[in-house]
Coordinates of C-alpha atoms in Angstrom, one line a residue:
M1 CA 0.0 0.0 0.0
R2 CA 2.8 2.4 0.9
K3 CA 4.6 1.6 -2.4
A4 CA 1.4 2.2 -4.4
C5 CA 0.9 5.6 -2.6
L6 CA 4.5 6.6 -3.4
Q7 CA 4.0 5.7 -7.1
L8 CA 0.8 7.7 -7.2
L9 CA 2.5 10.7 -5.6
C10 CA 5.4 10.4 -8.1
S11 CA 3.0 10.3 -11.0
L12 CA 1.2 13.4 -9.7
V13 CA 4.5 15.2 -9.4
L14 CA 5.4 14.2 -13.0
V15 CA 2.0 15.4 -14.3
L16 CA 2.4 18.8 -12.5
A17 CA 6.0 19.2 -13.8
C18 CA 5.1 18.2 -17.4
G19 CA 2.1 20.6 -17.3
Q20 CA 4.3 23.4 -16.2
A21 CA 6.9 22.8 -18.8
S22 CA 4.4 22.4 -21.6
A23 CA 2.7 25.7 -20.8
Q24 CA 6.0 27.5 -20.8
L25 CA 7.2 25.8 -24.1
E26 CA 4.2 26.4 -26.3
I27 CA 6.0 26.6 -29.6
N28 CA 4.4 29.0 -32.1
S29 CA 5.2 29.0 -35.8
S30 CA 3.2 31.0 -38.3
P31 CA 3.6 30.7 -42.1
N32 CA 5.8 32.7 -44.3
V33 CA 4.6 34.4 -47.5
V34 CA 6.4 33.2 -50.6
G35 CA 7.5 35.2 -53.7
S36 CA 7.8 33.8 -57.2
G37 CA 10.3 33.9 -60.1
A38 CA 14.0 34.4 -60.2
R39 CA 13.9 37.6 -62.2
A40 CA 11.5 39.4 -59.8
L41 CA 13.2 38.0 -56.7
G42 CA 16.6 39.1 -58.1
M43 CA 15.3 42.7 -58.1
G44 CA 14.4 42.5 -54.4
S45 CA 10.8 41.5 -55.3
A46 CA 10.1 45.1 -56.3
F47 CA 8.0 44.0 -59.3
I48 CA 4.5 45.4 -58.9
A49 CA 5.0 48.2 -61.4
I50 CA 7.0 45.9 -63.8
A51 CA 5.2 42.5 -64.0
D52 CA 6.2 41.9 -67.6
D53 CA 7.0 38.2 -67.5
A54 CA 5.2 34.9 -66.9
T55 CA 5.1 35.5 -63.1
A56 CA 2.9 38.6 -63.5
A57 CA -0.1 36.7 -62.0
S58 CA 1.8 36.5 -58.7
W59 CA 2.9 40.1 -58.5
N60 CA 0.4 42.2 -60.5
P61 CA -2.0 40.5 -63.0
G62 CA -2.5 44.0 -64.5
G63 CA 0.9 43.5 -66.2
L64 CA -0.2 40.4 -68.1
T65 CA -1.3 42.5 -71.1
Q66 CA 2.4 43.2 -71.8
L67 CA 3.0 39.6 -72.8
E68 CA 2.7 39.3 -76.6
R69 CA 3.6 35.6 -77.1
P70 CA 2.6 32.3 -75.5
E71 CA 5.0 31.5 -72.7
L72 CA 5.7 28.5 -70.5
S73 CA 7.6 29.0 -67.2
L74 CA 9.1 26.9 -64.4
V75 CA 10.8 28.1 -61.2
Y76 CA 12.8 26.0 -58.8
S77 CA 13.9 27.1 -55.3
Y78 CA 16.4 25.9 -52.6
K79 CA 16.4 27.5 -49.2
V80 CA 18.4 27.2 -46.0
N81 CA 16.9 28.8 -42.8
T82 CA 19.0 29.1 -39.6
E83 CA 17.8 30.2 -36.2
S84 CA 20.3 30.9 -33.4
F85 CA 18.3 31.1 -30.1
N86 CA 19.6 32.7 -27.0
S87 CA 18.0 33.0 -23.6
S88 CA 18.9 34.8 -20.4
S89 CA 16.4 32.7 -18.4
R90 CA 17.0 29.1 -19.8
R91 CA 20.4 27.8 -20.6
G92 CA 18.9 25.0 -22.6
L93 CA 17.5 27.5 -25.0
N94 CA 20.9 28.6 -26.3
F95 CA 21.1 26.6 -29.5
D96 CA 21.5 26.8 -33.3
N97 CA 19.0 25.1 -35.6
S98 CA 19.0 24.9 -39.4
V99 CA 16.7 23.4 -42.0
N100 CA 16.9 23.3 -45.8
F101 CA 14.3 22.3 -48.4
D102 CA 13.8 22.6 -52.1
E103 CA 10.7 22.6 -54.3
I104 CA 9.0 23.8 -57.5
N105 CA 8.1 27.4 -56.6
Y106 CA 6.1 28.4 -59.6
A107 CA 4.8 27.1 -63.0
S108 CA 2.6 28.8 -65.5
F109 CA 1.3 28.9 -69.1
V110 CA 0.4 32.3 -70.7
Y111 CA -1.6 32.7 -73.9
P112 CA -2.4 36.1 -75.5
I113 CA -5.8 36.1 -77.3
P114 CA -5.0 37.2 -80.9
R115 CA -8.3 38.9 -81.7
T116 CA -10.4 40.8 -79.2
F117 CA -13.1 43.5 -79.1
G118 CA -11.7 46.9 -80.1
G119 CA -8.2 45.5 -80.7
R120 CA -7.4 45.6 -76.9
N121 CA -4.9 43.2 -75.5
L122 CA -6.4 40.3 -73.6
V123 CA -4.1 37.6 -72.0
V124 CA -5.1 34.5 -70.1
S125 CA -2.8 32.3 -68.0
L126 CA -2.9 29.3 -65.7
N127 CA -0.5 29.3 -62.8
L128 CA 0.6 27.0 -60.0
L129 CA 1.9 29.2 -57.1
K130 CA 3.6 28.4 -53.8
Q131 CA 1.8 30.9 -51.5
Y132 CA 2.8 30.0 -47.9
D133 CA 5.7 28.0 -46.3
F134 CA 5.3 26.2 -43.0
D135 CA 8.7 24.4 -42.9
R136 CA 10.6 24.7 -39.5
E137 CA 12.6 22.4 -37.2
L138 CA 13.8 22.9 -33.7
T139 CA 15.8 20.4 -31.5
F140 CA 17.0 21.5 -28.1
R141 CA 17.2 20.5 -24.4
F142 CA 15.2 22.2 -21.6
N143 CA 15.6 22.2 -17.8
D144 CA 13.2 23.5 -15.2
V145 CA 13.0 23.6 -11.4
G146 CA 9.8 24.0 -9.5
A147 CA 7.9 23.0 -6.3
A148 CA 5.2 20.4 -6.1
A149 CA 3.7 18.2 -3.4
G150 CA 6.0 19.6 -0.8
G151 CA 9.2 18.9 -2.6
I152 CA 11.5 20.1 -5.3
V153 CA 11.0 19.0 -8.9
N154 CA 13.8 19.1 -11.4
L155 CA 12.7 18.5 -15.0
A156 CA 15.2 17.7 -17.8
A157 CA 13.8 17.3 -21.2
K158 CA 14.8 17.0 -24.9
Y159 CA 12.5 18.5 -27.4
K160 CA 12.2 17.9 -31.1
Y161 CA 9.7 20.1 -33.0
E162 CA 9.0 19.7 -36.7
Q163 CA 6.6 21.6 -38.9
S164 CA 6.4 20.9 -42.6
G165 CA 4.2 21.5 -45.6
G166 CA 2.7 24.6 -47.2
L167 CA -0.1 26.0 -49.3
R168 CA -0.2 26.2 -53.1
S169 CA -2.9 27.6 -55.3
L170 CA -4.1 26.8 -58.8
S171 CA -4.6 30.2 -60.2
P172 CA -6.4 31.0 -63.5
A173 CA -5.8 34.7 -64.4
F174 CA -6.6 37.1 -67.1
G175 CA -5.5 40.7 -67.9
F176 CA -7.1 43.2 -70.3
E177 CA -6.4 46.7 -71.6
I178 CA -8.9 49.3 -70.5
T179 CA -7.1 52.1 -72.4
D180 CA -3.8 52.4 -74.1
K181 CA -2.2 53.4 -70.8
L182 CA -4.2 51.4 -68.2
S183 CA -4.5 47.7 -67.8
M184 CA -6.3 45.5 -65.2
G185 CA -6.0 41.9 -64.2
I186 CA -7.7 39.4 -61.9
V187 CA -6.5 36.1 -60.5
M188 CA -8.6 33.5 -58.7
N189 CA -6.4 31.5 -56.3
I190 CA -8.0 28.1 -55.7
Y191 CA -6.9 26.1 -52.6
D192 CA -8.6 22.7 -53.0
Q193 CA -6.9 19.5 -51.8
N194 CA -8.9 17.6 -54.3
I195 CA -7.0 19.4 -57.0
L196 CA -3.7 19.9 -55.1
P197 CA -3.3 16.8 -52.9
N198 CA -0.2 18.2 -51.1
N199 CA -2.0 21.3 -49.8
E200 CA -1.5 20.4 -46.2
W201 CA 0.9 20.7 -43.3
E202 CA 1.7 19.0 -40.1
T203 CA 3.6 19.4 -36.8
R204 CA 5.4 16.8 -34.8
N205 CA 6.3 17.3 -31.1
N206 CA 8.6 14.7 -29.6
I207 CA 9.4 15.2 -25.9
R208 CA 11.6 12.9 -23.8
Q209 CA 12.0 13.9 -20.2
R210 CA 13.3 12.8 -16.8
T211 CA 11.9 14.1 -13.6
F212 CA 13.7 14.2 -10.2
F213 CA 11.5 14.6 -7.1
N214 CA 14.0 15.9 -4.4
S215 CA 16.8 13.4 -5.2
T216 CA 14.5 10.6 -6.4
A217 CA 14.6 9.9 -10.1
L218 CA 11.3 9.0 -11.7
P219 CA 11.0 6.8 -14.8
F220 CA 11.7 8.3 -18.2
A221 CA 8.6 9.8 -19.8
V222 CA 8.0 10.1 -23.6
N223 CA 5.3 12.3 -25.0
R224 CA 4.5 12.5 -28.7
V225 CA 2.0 15.0 -30.1
N226 CA 1.2 14.9 -33.9
E227 CA -1.0 17.5 -35.4
D228 CA -2.2 17.1 -39.0
Y229 CA -4.1 19.7 -41.1
R230 CA -5.9 18.1 -44.1
N231 CA -8.7 18.7 -46.6
F232 CA -7.8 22.4 -47.0
D233 CA -10.5 24.2 -49.1
G234 CA -10.8 27.9 -49.8
H235 CA -10.2 30.6 -52.4
N236 CA -9.4 34.3 -52.8
Y237 CA -8.7 36.9 -55.5
T238 CA -5.8 39.1 -56.5
I239 CA -6.7 42.3 -58.4
G240 CA -4.1 44.4 -60.1
L241 CA -3.8 47.6 -62.1
L242 CA -0.9 48.9 -64.2
Y243 CA -0.8 52.4 -65.5
K244 CA 1.9 53.7 -67.9
P245 CA 1.6 57.5 -68.3
N246 CA 4.5 57.5 -70.8
E247 CA 7.3 55.3 -72.1
R248 CA 9.5 55.7 -69.0
W249 CA 7.2 55.6 -66.0
S250 CA 4.9 52.8 -64.8
V251 CA 2.8 52.7 -61.7
G252 CA 1.1 49.5 -60.3
A253 CA -1.3 48.6 -57.6
V254 CA -2.3 45.1 -56.4
Y255 CA -4.9 43.9 -53.8
H256 CA -5.0 40.4 -52.3
T257 CA -8.5 39.8 -50.7
K258 CA -9.0 38.5 -47.2
W259 CA -10.2 34.9 -47.3
S260 CA -11.2 31.9 -45.2
A261 CA -10.7 28.2 -45.7
D262 CA -12.0 25.0 -44.0
V263 CA -9.5 22.4 -42.8
T264 CA -9.7 19.1 -41.0
Y265 CA -7.6 19.1 -37.8
R266 CA -6.4 15.8 -36.3
Q267 CA -4.3 15.5 -33.1
T268 CA -2.8 12.2 -32.0
T269 CA -1.1 12.0 -28.6
R270 CA 1.0 9.1 -27.3
F271 CA 2.7 8.9 -23.9
M272 CA 4.8 6.5 -21.9
N273 CA 5.8 6.8 -18.3
G274 CA 7.6 3.8 -16.9
A275 CA 5.0 1.0 -16.9
F276 CA 2.2 3.4 -17.9
S277 CA 1.4 4.2 -21.5
G278 CA -1.6 5.3 -23.5
H279 CA -2.8 7.3 -26.5
S280 CA -5.6 9.6 -27.5
R281 CA -6.9 11.0 -30.8
T282 CA -9.2 13.8 -31.7
E283 CA -10.5 15.2 -35.0
R284 CA -12.5 18.3 -35.7
K285 CA -13.2 21.0 -38.3
Q286 CA -11.4 24.4 -38.1
E287 CA -11.6 27.6 -40.1
Y288 CA -8.6 29.6 -41.0
T289 CA -8.9 33.3 -42.1
F290 CA -5.9 34.7 -44.0
P291 CA -5.1 38.4 -44.2
S292 CA -5.6 40.9 -47.0
A293 CA -2.7 42.9 -48.5
L294 CA -2.4 46.1 -50.5
G295 CA 0.7 46.8 -52.6
L296 CA 1.8 49.9 -54.5
G297 CA 4.8 50.3 -56.9
A298 CA 6.5 52.6 -59.3
A299 CA 9.2 51.9 -61.9
Y300 CA 11.3 54.1 -64.2
R301 CA 13.1 53.0 -67.3
F302 CA 16.1 55.2 -68.3
P303 CA 16.3 56.7 -71.8
N304 CA 19.0 54.2 -72.9
D305 CA 16.4 51.4 -72.3
K306 CA 19.1 49.4 -70.4
L307 CA 18.5 50.4 -66.8
T308 CA 15.2 50.0 -64.9
M309 CA 14.7 50.9 -61.3
S310 CA 11.6 50.0 -59.2
F311 CA 10.2 50.7 -55.7
D312 CA 7.4 48.8 -53.9
V313 CA 5.5 49.2 -50.6
T314 CA 3.1 46.5 -49.3
R315 CA 0.8 46.5 -46.2
R316 CA -0.5 43.1 -44.9
E317 CA -3.2 43.0 -42.3
W318 CA -2.0 40.3 -40.0
D319 CA -4.6 41.1 -37.3
Q320 CA -7.1 39.4 -39.7
F321 CA -5.1 36.1 -39.5
E322 CA -7.1 33.9 -37.1
V323 CA -8.2 30.3 -36.4
L324 CA -11.8 29.4 -35.5
D325 CA -11.9 26.1 -33.6
P326 CA -15.5 25.9 -32.2
K327 CA -15.2 22.4 -30.7
N328 CA -11.9 23.0 -28.9
P329 CA -12.4 21.7 -25.3
V330 CA -10.5 24.8 -24.0
R331 CA -13.0 27.6 -24.4
S332 CA -10.4 30.4 -24.6
L333 CA -8.7 28.7 -27.6
R334 CA -11.8 28.5 -29.8
R335 CA -10.9 31.7 -31.5
T336 CA -7.1 32.4 -31.7
S337 CA -4.6 34.6 -33.5
G338 CA -2.8 32.7 -36.3
V339 CA 0.3 34.7 -35.3
T340 CA 0.5 34.0 -31.6
G341 CA -1.7 31.0 -31.1
L342 CA -3.3 32.9 -28.2
N343 CA -6.9 34.0 -27.6
K344 CA -7.8 36.6 -30.3
N345 CA -9.1 39.0 -27.7
I346 CA -5.6 39.5 -26.2
S347 CA -3.7 39.3 -29.5
K348 CA -3.7 42.6 -31.3
I349 CA -1.3 42.3 -34.1
D350 CA 0.0 45.3 -36.0
P351 CA 0.2 45.2 -39.9
T352 CA 3.5 44.8 -41.6
Y353 CA 4.9 47.2 -44.2
T354 CA 7.3 45.7 -46.7
V355 CA 9.6 48.1 -48.5
R356 CA 11.6 47.0 -51.6
L357 CA 14.0 48.7 -54.0
G358 CA 15.2 46.9 -57.2
A359 CA 17.2 47.5 -60.3
E360 CA 17.8 45.6 -63.6
Y361 CA 20.5 46.4 -66.2
V362 CA 20.2 44.8 -69.7
F363 CA 23.4 44.6 -71.8
I364 CA 21.9 45.6 -75.1
D365 CA 24.4 45.8 -78.0
D366 CA 23.3 48.9 -80.0
T367 CA 25.4 47.8 -83.0
K368 CA 23.3 44.7 -83.6
P369 CA 19.7 44.9 -84.8
K370 CA 19.1 41.4 -83.5
Q371 CA 20.3 40.2 -80.0
D372 CA 21.1 36.5 -80.1
F373 CA 22.2 36.6 -76.5
L374 CA 20.8 39.3 -74.2
P375 CA 22.3 39.1 -70.7
S376 CA 21.2 41.1 -67.7
I377 CA 22.1 41.6 -64.1
R378 CA 19.8 42.6 -61.1
G379 CA 20.0 43.6 -57.5
G380 CA 17.7 44.7 -54.7
L381 CA 17.4 45.8 -51.1
F382 CA 14.4 45.2 -48.9
Y383 CA 12.8 45.6 -45.5
D384 CA 10.6 42.6 -44.9
P385 CA 9.2 42.3 -41.3
E386 CA 7.5 39.3 -39.8
P387 CA 4.3 39.6 -37.7
S388 CA 4.8 39.1 -33.9
G389 CA 2.8 39.4 -30.7
G390 CA 5.5 41.5 -29.1
R391 CA 4.8 40.0 -25.7
K392 CA 6.4 41.7 -22.7
D393 CA 9.6 40.3 -21.1
L394 CA 8.2 39.2 -17.8
W395 CA 10.2 36.9 -15.5
Y396 CA 9.5 33.3 -16.4
G397 CA 6.3 34.5 -18.1
I398 CA 4.6 35.0 -14.8
G399 CA 1.6 37.4 -14.9
I400 CA -1.9 38.0 -13.4
N401 CA -5.1 37.1 -15.3
G402 CA -3.1 36.4 -18.5
K403 CA -1.6 39.9 -18.7
S404 CA 1.8 38.4 -19.3
Q405 CA 0.5 37.1 -22.6
K406 CA -0.5 40.5 -23.9
G407 CA 2.0 42.3 -26.1
D408 CA 2.3 45.4 -28.2
G409 CA 1.8 43.5 -31.5
K410 CA 4.9 45.1 -33.1
P411 CA 6.5 43.1 -35.9
D412 CA 10.0 41.7 -35.9
N413 CA 12.4 43.6 -38.2
F414 CA 13.9 41.7 -41.1
Y415 CA 16.2 43.1 -43.8
G416 CA 18.0 41.7 -46.8
F417 CA 19.4 42.0 -50.3
S418 CA 19.2 40.0 -53.5
L419 CA 21.4 39.5 -56.6
G420 CA 20.4 38.1 -59.9
A421 CA 21.4 37.4 -63.5
G422 CA 19.7 36.2 -66.6
V423 CA 20.2 35.6 -70.3
L424 CA 17.7 35.6 -73.2
V425 CA 18.8 33.1 -75.9
K426 CA 17.8 33.8 -79.5
D427 CA 14.6 35.5 -78.3
R428 CA 13.2 32.0 -77.5
V429 CA 14.5 30.8 -74.1
N430 CA 15.2 32.8 -71.0
F431 CA 17.3 31.6 -68.0
D432 CA 17.4 33.4 -64.7
L433 CA 19.2 33.0 -61.4
A434 CA 18.7 34.8 -58.1
Y435 CA 20.2 34.7 -54.6
I436 CA 18.5 36.2 -51.6
Y437 CA 19.9 36.8 -48.2
R438 CA 17.4 37.8 -45.4
F439 CA 18.2 38.3 -41.7
G440 CA 16.6 39.4 -38.5
D441 CA 18.3 40.0 -35.1
H442 CA 16.6 39.7 -31.7
A443 CA 13.5 38.3 -33.3
R444 CA 10.9 35.5 -32.7
S445 CA 10.6 36.0 -29.0
D446 CA 7.0 34.6 -29.3
T447 CA 8.4 31.1 -30.2
F448 CA 8.5 30.0 -26.6
G449 CA 6.9 33.0 -24.8
L450 CA 9.7 33.0 -22.1
F451 CA 11.6 35.9 -20.5
G452 CA 14.6 37.0 -22.4
T453 CA 14.4 34.4 -25.2
E454 CA 14.9 35.4 -28.8
A455 CA 16.6 34.4 -32.0
D456 CA 19.0 35.7 -34.7
V457 CA 17.7 34.4 -38.0
E458 CA 19.5 34.0 -41.3
Q459 CA 17.9 32.8 -44.5
H460 CA 19.6 31.9 -47.8
S461 CA 17.5 31.3 -50.9
L462 CA 18.5 30.3 -54.4
Y463 CA 16.0 30.5 -57.3
V464 CA 16.4 29.2 -60.8
S465 CA 13.8 29.8 -63.5
T466 CA 13.3 29.4 -67.2
V467 CA 10.8 30.8 -69.7
V468 CA 10.1 29.4 -73.1
Y469 CA 8.5 31.6 -75.8
F470 CA 6.4 30.1 -78.6

């Protein structure tokens, strides 16, 4: 009887300790918005007022009317993301983590309609776009000390967190001339897993821990929580305008509508604690609402027709990003922010403003009437912040009535540059290459929600694309 009571007490201590650690290590990971095309990305993504190639549907569909021949395009990307966490409150959270992945970033077919009413240009296209990335991995050790059941509890744990997947859209688009100077385009972005079977993402939490009650070591405990998001179904629209007052200047505007999508959420939990083990599974419907965005751009082509410079500003309304989970057993988590994972009522998130500057120089040989090989180089600078809850640095996250969870909603600052090059061969095939470096210091403090914990982030991206003209 005495032994059974001791085992029960130890199990209670373990549950209390695990609950404390889990609450403090709620890992949050929101998606990243993806850009398309090596040429545009090589110019720092300042492409709203240019949009004169096959990726126009991604940046500004109003630019589609500039395409005069059928085009087939394909874009490949390779990325390396590194996070260097440091913490003044948890030694175990001082670690480096890196993940790399590659994929087809974009594919499209563009076809100009040869005969239209009034002789106006009309262009249609079908596009496969990578819209959001969810890929992230974290592996680290965590230690915690607390009091429970009249004794001292020391918890030592190893965490492995993996998030993978993303969202693609099948996006039919068309652009048409309103006047000789003004064009408009519309894209319908369709997110339907029946059409795009890989439109899903998942998270994997693997926790292995050992608890010491005073000086008594309790059995190893293993806890695995898998979350899967399937059957994603939704759509939104992208509307673009391109205005060219003269041969040198162009001005563009693009609006991405706010939209909602249904998803099937499934959570599977498995645990083992010495001789005890078990598992649970739950499945329910959720609704995700993604934010709207408005972008404005201007571009100027110099009189020699060789140098073009462009400038973009985009505002994205991250406060609109939320998750509706009406059957969540925790009432306060039935409507949460997609950025912080916390109750929407205490998660005011500021919008982000992205600022981009780009340039392209084309090596035109003025002595030749026909350019068999037309090389070009590109470069860009950008400010590209990430949304964040901006929660206050309170000691060990301790607060009253959840006030420790409230933040100022200010985004994390990220900066970067890009370099690119391309060549057009015999006016038939175009090859482009772009390298992007993006970094943010003292960012992502919301990942764990702990005092004094933040990360320095570095991202390296390589894009390769080709366009074939018919």
